[in-house]
Each structure stands twice: as C-alpha cells, then as structure tokens.
Amino acid sequence: MKVRVLILPKKGLLDPEGRAVKEMLLENGYSVKDVKVGKVVDLEVEEGTNIKELVEKFLVNPLIEEYIIE
Amino acid sequence: MKVRVLILPKKGLLDPEGRAVKEMLLENGYSVKDVKVGKVVDLEVEEGTNIKELVEKFLVNPLIEEYIIE
C-alpha cells in the first residue's frame, strides 16, 4: 500500500528554512505572509503495516515536528 | 490564500534520502518496497499570486524535481 506522510515544524517553533524562503520571496517582490517548510515521505509498504508506529518511531521528532498521514 | 506545494525527486532519479530511510526501515523489520523523500512548502500569500511562476522560479529545480500544488 502507498502512504504519504507530511512532516511539518510544530506551530510556534523556529523554522529557519521557512523563514529563509519567505525572505527570498519577499526580496523578489512576492507578498508573503508565512512560509513553512517540512518533509513529505512517500512510502510503499506491505498491507497491514502499522504506519502510525513507523512514523512516530522512525520519521518524526515529536518534540519539534507534527505529522499528517494521507 | 494558503497553498501547499509538494516537491519530490523525479521518477528514476537517485533519491539518497529515500534510500537511507528505506534501508533503516528494512533493518527495523518493516517490509518496505519504496520510499521517496521530498519537501512540503506551505505558503500563505496574497490572493492572485502566480503560484506556478513562484514555484517554478524559486522553489523547484526542474532538472531533478517535480511538484504538485494542492
């Protein structure tokens, strides 16, 4: 089965990459209110795999990241 | 307006991060056929912003990446 996992910085936490992209876009004339940069992980795994466990144990740092499983 | 952009390595191209995650998951007992790792960029921009132009000019390397605007 195919699963997409989005991993984003927790709200309120520093997101240096997001801030860098925001500043670059502002400098290039775009009107940008906010930018967040995270990871997308596309997995192709065996049916019945415990995705939540896999994500929480191996892909996400719960202190600074939140995730969405699509 | 809020826009989510997913940026993934083009099919067939080397994805070292995806391969590293795959090997780590296999070593930890998961049955994984494929892993792809890319970026998710959440933008909050002014209504009417040309997102396609913004993405193609500043966020994506068209030689090695493909993107999806959600």
JSON list of C-alpha atoms in Angstrom, two decimals:
[
{"chain": "A", "resi": 1, "resn": "MET", "atom": "CA", "xyz": [0.00, 0.00, 0.00]},
{"chain": "A", "resi": 2, "resn": "LYS", "atom": "CA", "xyz": [1.07, 3.56, -0.73]},
{"chain": "A", "resi": 3, "resn": "VAL", "atom": "CA", "xyz": [1.06, 6.16, 2.07]},
{"chain": "A", "resi": 4, "resn": "ARG", "atom": "CA", "xyz": [2.04, 9.83, 2.05]},
{"chain": "A", "resi": 5, "resn": "VAL", "atom": "CA", "xyz": [3.32, 11.37, 5.28]},
{"chain": "A", "resi": 6, "resn": "LEU", "atom": "CA", "xyz": [3.71, 15.13, 5.69]},
{"chain": "A", "resi": 7, "resn": "ILE", "atom": "CA", "xyz": [6.07, 16.23, 8.46]},
{"chain": "A", "resi": 8, "resn": "LEU", "atom": "CA", "xyz": [5.99, 19.90, 9.41]},
{"chain": "A", "resi": 9, "resn": "PRO", "atom": "CA", "xyz": [7.58, 22.02, 12.16]},
{"chain": "A", "resi": 10, "resn": "LYS", "atom": "CA", "xyz": [5.28, 22.43, 15.15]},
{"chain": "A", "resi": 11, "resn": "LYS", "atom": "CA", "xyz": [3.39, 25.73, 15.25]},
{"chain": "A", "resi": 12, "resn": "GLY", "atom": "CA", "xyz": [5.31, 28.44, 17.06]},
{"chain": "A", "resi": 13, "resn": "LEU", "atom": "CA", "xyz": [8.67, 26.72, 16.70]},
{"chain": "A", "resi": 14, "resn": "LEU", "atom": "CA", "xyz": [11.56, 28.27, 14.77]},
{"chain": "A", "resi": 15, "resn": "ASP", "atom": "CA", "xyz": [11.51, 27.25, 11.10]},
{"chain": "A", "resi": 16, "resn": "PRO", "atom": "CA", "xyz": [14.79, 28.63, 9.71]},
{"chain": "A", "resi": 17, "resn": "GLU", "atom": "CA", "xyz": [14.22, 27.12, 6.27]},
{"chain": "A", "resi": 18, "resn": "GLY", "atom": "CA", "xyz": [10.72, 28.57, 6.10]},
{"chain": "A", "resi": 19, "resn": "ARG", "atom": "CA", "xyz": [12.00, 31.99, 7.15]},
{"chain": "A", "resi": 20, "resn": "ALA", "atom": "CA", "xyz": [14.79, 31.89, 4.55]},
{"chain": "A", "resi": 21, "resn": "VAL", "atom": "CA", "xyz": [12.32, 31.06, 1.77]},
{"chain": "A", "resi": 22, "resn": "LYS", "atom": "CA", "xyz": [9.98, 33.81, 2.99]},
{"chain": "A", "resi": 23, "resn": "GLU", "atom": "CA", "xyz": [12.73, 36.45, 2.94]},
{"chain": "A", "resi": 24, "resn": "MET", "atom": "CA", "xyz": [13.90, 35.34, -0.51]},
{"chain": "A", "resi": 25, "resn": "LEU", "atom": "CA", "xyz": [10.35, 35.56, -1.91]},
{"chain": "A", "resi": 26, "resn": "LEU", "atom": "CA", "xyz": [9.78, 38.99, -0.30]},
{"chain": "A", "resi": 27, "resn": "GLU", "atom": "CA", "xyz": [13.03, 40.22, -1.85]},
{"chain": "A", "resi": 28, "resn": "ASN", "atom": "CA", "xyz": [11.76, 39.05, -5.22]},
{"chain": "A", "resi": 29, "resn": "GLY", "atom": "CA", "xyz": [8.57, 41.05, -4.98]},
{"chain": "A", "resi": 30, "resn": "TYR", "atom": "CA", "xyz": [6.10, 38.49, -3.68]},
{"chain": "A", "resi": 31, "resn": "SER", "atom": "CA", "xyz": [3.70, 39.42, -0.90]},
{"chain": "A", "resi": 32, "resn": "VAL", "atom": "CA", "xyz": [4.17, 36.53, 1.51]},
{"chain": "A", "resi": 33, "resn": "LYS", "atom": "CA", "xyz": [2.62, 36.32, 4.97]},
{"chain": "A", "resi": 34, "resn": "ASP", "atom": "CA", "xyz": [4.04, 32.95, 6.05]},
{"chain": "A", "resi": 35, "resn": "VAL", "atom": "CA", "xyz": [6.13, 30.03, 4.77]},
{"chain": "A", "resi": 36, "resn": "LYS", "atom": "CA", "xyz": [6.60, 26.66, 6.43]},
{"chain": "A", "resi": 37, "resn": "VAL", "atom": "CA", "xyz": [8.97, 24.03, 5.06]},
{"chain": "A", "resi": 38, "resn": "GLY", "atom": "CA", "xyz": [8.80, 20.38, 6.01]},
{"chain": "A", "resi": 39, "resn": "LYS", "atom": "CA", "xyz": [9.22, 16.92, 4.55]},
{"chain": "A", "resi": 40, "resn": "VAL", "atom": "CA", "xyz": [6.99, 14.70, 2.50]},
{"chain": "A", "resi": 41, "resn": "VAL", "atom": "CA", "xyz": [7.70, 10.96, 2.69]},
{"chain": "A", "resi": 42, "resn": "ASP", "atom": "CA", "xyz": [6.02, 8.65, 0.19]},
{"chain": "A", "resi": 43, "resn": "LEU", "atom": "CA", "xyz": [6.07, 5.08, 1.45]},
{"chain": "A", "resi": 44, "resn": "GLU", "atom": "CA", "xyz": [5.21, 1.86, -0.37]},
{"chain": "A", "resi": 45, "resn": "VAL", "atom": "CA", "xyz": [4.82, -0.75, 2.36]},
{"chain": "A", "resi": 46, "resn": "GLU", "atom": "CA", "xyz": [3.16, -4.10, 2.99]},
{"chain": "A", "resi": 47, "resn": "GLU", "atom": "CA", "xyz": [-0.59, -4.11, 3.64]},
{"chain": "A", "resi": 48, "resn": "GLY", "atom": "CA", "xyz": [-1.28, -4.04, 7.36]},
{"chain": "A", "resi": 49, "resn": "THR", "atom": "CA", "xyz": [1.88, -2.15, 8.29]},
{"chain": "A", "resi": 50, "resn": "ASN", "atom": "CA", "xyz": [1.35, -0.02, 11.42]},
{"chain": "A", "resi": 51, "resn": "ILE", "atom": "CA", "xyz": [2.04, 3.34, 9.78]},
{"chain": "A", "resi": 52, "resn": "LYS", "atom": "CA", "xyz": [1.44, 5.40, 12.95]},
{"chain": "A", "resi": 53, "resn": "GLU", "atom": "CA", "xyz": [4.04, 3.37, 14.83]},
{"chain": "A", "resi": 54, "resn": "LEU", "atom": "CA", "xyz": [6.50, 3.51, 11.92]},
{"chain": "A", "resi": 55, "resn": "VAL", "atom": "CA", "xyz": [6.10, 7.30, 11.60]},
{"chain": "A", "resi": 56, "resn": "GLU", "atom": "CA", "xyz": [6.29, 8.06, 15.31]},
{"chain": "A", "resi": 57, "resn": "LYS", "atom": "CA", "xyz": [9.24, 5.73, 15.93]},
{"chain": "A", "resi": 58, "resn": "PHE", "atom": "CA", "xyz": [11.38, 6.44, 12.88]},
{"chain": "A", "resi": 59, "resn": "LEU", "atom": "CA", "xyz": [10.32, 9.50, 10.87]},
{"chain": "A", "resi": 60, "resn": "VAL", "atom": "CA", "xyz": [9.14, 12.23, 13.24]},
{"chain": "A", "resi": 61, "resn": "ASN", "atom": "CA", "xyz": [10.76, 14.08, 16.13]},
{"chain": "A", "resi": 62, "resn": "PRO", "atom": "CA", "xyz": [7.67, 14.65, 18.32]},
{"chain": "A", "resi": 63, "resn": "LEU", "atom": "CA", "xyz": [9.38, 17.48, 20.23]},
{"chain": "A", "resi": 64, "resn": "ILE", "atom": "CA", "xyz": [9.62, 19.75, 17.20]},
{"chain": "A", "resi": 65, "resn": "GLU", "atom": "CA", "xyz": [7.52, 18.18, 14.47]},
{"chain": "A", "resi": 66, "resn": "GLU", "atom": "CA", "xyz": [3.90, 17.27, 13.77]},
{"chain": "A", "resi": 67, "resn": "TYR", "atom": "CA", "xyz": [2.73, 14.94, 11.01]},
{"chain": "A", "resi": 68, "resn": "ILE", "atom": "CA", "xyz": [-0.21, 14.16, 8.76]},
{"chain": "A", "resi": 69, "resn": "ILE", "atom": "CA", "xyz": [-0.79, 10.73, 7.21]},
{"chain": "A", "resi": 70, "resn": "GLU", "atom": "CA", "xyz": [-2.64, 10.89, 3.89]},
{"chain": "B", "resi": 1, "resn": "MET", "atom": "CA", "xyz": [-4.53, 32.49, 0.42]},
{"chain": "B", "resi": 2, "resn": "LYS", "atom": "CA", "xyz": [-2.93, 29.27, 1.68]},
{"chain": "B", "resi": 3, "resn": "VAL", "atom": "CA", "xyz": [-1.21, 26.90, -0.76]},
{"chain": "B", "resi": 4, "resn": "ARG", "atom": "CA", "xyz": [0.60, 23.60, -0.18]},
{"chain": "B", "resi": 5, "resn": "VAL", "atom": "CA", "xyz": [3.38, 22.62, -2.59]},
{"chain": "B", "resi": 6, "resn": "LEU", "atom": "CA", "xyz": [4.85, 19.12, -2.63]},
{"chain": "B", "resi": 7, "resn": "ILE", "atom": "CA", "xyz": [8.29, 18.82, -4.21]},
{"chain": "B", "resi": 8, "resn": "LEU", "atom": "CA", "xyz": [9.54, 15.31, -4.93]},
{"chain": "B", "resi": 9, "resn": "PRO", "atom": "CA", "xyz": [12.54, 13.83, -6.75]},
{"chain": "B", "resi": 10, "resn": "LYS", "atom": "CA", "xyz": [11.75, 12.98, -10.37]},
{"chain": "B", "resi": 11, "resn": "LYS", "atom": "CA", "xyz": [10.98, 9.31, -11.03]},
{"chain": "B", "resi": 12, "resn": "GLY", "atom": "CA", "xyz": [14.07, 7.29, -11.83]},
{"chain": "B", "resi": 13, "resn": "LEU", "atom": "CA", "xyz": [16.47, 9.78, -10.28]},
{"chain": "B", "resi": 14, "resn": "LEU", "atom": "CA", "xyz": [18.69, 8.94, -7.32]},
{"chain": "B", "resi": 15, "resn": "ASP", "atom": "CA", "xyz": [16.98, 9.73, -4.00]},
{"chain": "B", "resi": 16, "resn": "PRO", "atom": "CA", "xyz": [19.70, 9.17, -1.39]},
{"chain": "B", "resi": 17, "resn": "GLU", "atom": "CA", "xyz": [17.50, 10.29, 1.48]},
{"chain": "B", "resi": 18, "resn": "GLY", "atom": "CA", "xyz": [14.69, 7.98, 0.38]},
{"chain": "B", "resi": 19, "resn": "ARG", "atom": "CA", "xyz": [17.11, 5.08, 0.08]},
{"chain": "B", "resi": 20, "resn": "ALA", "atom": "CA", "xyz": [18.57, 5.75, 3.53]},
{"chain": "B", "resi": 21, "resn": "VAL", "atom": "CA", "xyz": [15.11, 5.78, 5.11]},
{"chain": "B", "resi": 22, "resn": "LYS", "atom": "CA", "xyz": [14.20, 2.58, 3.24]},
{"chain": "B", "resi": 23, "resn": "GLU", "atom": "CA", "xyz": [17.30, 0.75, 4.47]},
{"chain": "B", "resi": 24, "resn": "MET", "atom": "CA", "xyz": [16.74, 1.93, 8.05]},
{"chain": "B", "resi": 25, "resn": "LEU", "atom": "CA", "xyz": [13.11, 0.73, 7.99]},
{"chain": "B", "resi": 26, "resn": "LEU", "atom": "CA", "xyz": [14.11, -2.64, 6.48]},
{"chain": "B", "resi": 27, "resn": "GLU", "atom": "CA", "xyz": [16.72, -3.08, 9.21]},
{"chain": "B", "resi": 28, "resn": "ASN", "atom": "CA", "xyz": [14.00, -2.44, 11.77]},
{"chain": "B", "resi": 29, "resn": "GLY", "atom": "CA", "xyz": [11.78, -5.18, 10.44]},
{"chain": "B", "resi": 30, "resn": "TYR", "atom": "CA", "xyz": [9.42, -3.29, 8.16]},
{"chain": "B", "resi": 31, "resn": "SER", "atom": "CA", "xyz": [8.60, -4.67, 4.72]},
{"chain": "B", "resi": 32, "resn": "VAL", "atom": "CA", "xyz": [9.19, -1.62, 2.54]},
{"chain": "B", "resi": 33, "resn": "LYS", "atom": "CA", "xyz": [9.09, -1.65, -1.27]},
{"chain": "B", "resi": 34, "resn": "ASP", "atom": "CA", "xyz": [9.89, 2.04, -1.90]},
{"chain": "B", "resi": 35, "resn": "VAL", "atom": "CA", "xyz": [10.50, 5.33, -0.06]},
{"chain": "B", "resi": 36, "resn": "LYS", "atom": "CA", "xyz": [10.66, 8.78, -1.61]},
{"chain": "B", "resi": 37, "resn": "VAL", "atom": "CA", "xyz": [11.58, 11.86, 0.44]},
{"chain": "B", "resi": 38, "resn": "GLY", "atom": "CA", "xyz": [10.84, 15.38, -0.70]},
{"chain": "B", "resi": 39, "resn": "LYS", "atom": "CA", "xyz": [9.76, 18.77, 0.62]},
{"chain": "B", "resi": 40, "resn": "VAL", "atom": "CA", "xyz": [6.41, 20.22, 1.56]},
{"chain": "B", "resi": 41, "resn": "VAL", "atom": "CA", "xyz": [6.16, 24.02, 1.44]},
{"chain": "B", "resi": 42, "resn": "ASP", "atom": "CA", "xyz": [3.13, 25.68, 2.99]},
{"chain": "B", "resi": 43, "resn": "LEU", "atom": "CA", "xyz": [2.72, 29.21, 1.65]},
{"chain": "B", "resi": 44, "resn": "GLU", "atom": "CA", "xyz": [0.42, 31.99, 2.84]},
{"chain": "B", "resi": 45, "resn": "VAL", "atom": "CA", "xyz": [0.45, 34.55, 0.05]},
{"chain": "B", "resi": 46, "resn": "GLU", "atom": "CA", "xyz": [-1.64, 37.40, -1.34]},
{"chain": "B", "resi": 47, "resn": "GLU", "atom": "CA", "xyz": [-4.71, 36.47, -3.38]},
{"chain": "B", "resi": 48, "resn": "GLY", "atom": "CA", "xyz": [-3.89, 36.42, -7.08]},
{"chain": "B", "resi": 49, "resn": "THR", "atom": "CA", "xyz": [-0.25, 35.45, -6.62]},
{"chain": "B", "resi": 50, "resn": "ASN", "atom": "CA", "xyz": [1.03, 33.42, -9.60]},
{"chain": "B", "resi": 51, "resn": "ILE", "atom": "CA", "xyz": [1.89, 30.28, -7.65]},
{"chain": "B", "resi": 52, "resn": "LYS", "atom": "CA", "xyz": [3.10, 28.30, -10.70]},
{"chain": "B", "resi": 53, "resn": "GLU", "atom": "CA", "xyz": [5.60, 31.04, -11.54]},
{"chain": "B", "resi": 54, "resn": "LEU", "atom": "CA", "xyz": [6.71, 31.38, -7.91]},
{"chain": "B", "resi": 55, "resn": "VAL", "atom": "CA", "xyz": [7.21, 27.61, -7.58]},
{"chain": "B", "resi": 56, "resn": "GLU", "atom": "CA", "xyz": [8.99, 27.11, -10.88]},
{"chain": "B", "resi": 57, "resn": "LYS", "atom": "CA", "xyz": [11.25, 30.15, -10.46]},
{"chain": "B", "resi": 58, "resn": "PHE", "atom": "CA", "xyz": [12.16, 29.86, -6.78]},
{"chain": "B", "resi": 59, "resn": "LEU", "atom": "CA", "xyz": [11.25, 26.54, -5.18]},
{"chain": "B", "resi": 60, "resn": "VAL", "atom": "CA", "xyz": [11.81, 23.73, -7.67]},
{"chain": "B", "resi": 61, "resn": "ASN", "atom": "CA", "xyz": [14.83, 22.51, -9.61]},
{"chain": "B", "resi": 62, "resn": "PRO", "atom": "CA", "xyz": [13.07, 21.27, -12.79]},
{"chain": "B", "resi": 63, "resn": "LEU", "atom": "CA", "xyz": [16.04, 19.08, -13.75]},
{"chain": "B", "resi": 64, "resn": "ILE", "atom": "CA", "xyz": [15.70, 16.79, -10.74]},
{"chain": "B", "resi": 65, "resn": "GLU", "atom": "CA", "xyz": [12.37, 17.63, -9.11]},
{"chain": "B", "resi": 66, "resn": "GLU", "atom": "CA", "xyz": [8.66, 17.53, -9.90]},
{"chain": "B", "resi": 67, "resn": "TYR", "atom": "CA", "xyz": [5.98, 19.32, -7.94]},
{"chain": "B", "resi": 68, "resn": "ILE", "atom": "CA", "xyz": [2.30, 19.21, -7.00]},
{"chain": "B", "resi": 69, "resn": "ILE", "atom": "CA", "xyz": [0.30, 22.30, -5.98]},
{"chain": "B", "resi": 70, "resn": "GLU", "atom": "CA", "xyz": [-2.56, 21.47, -3.62]}
]
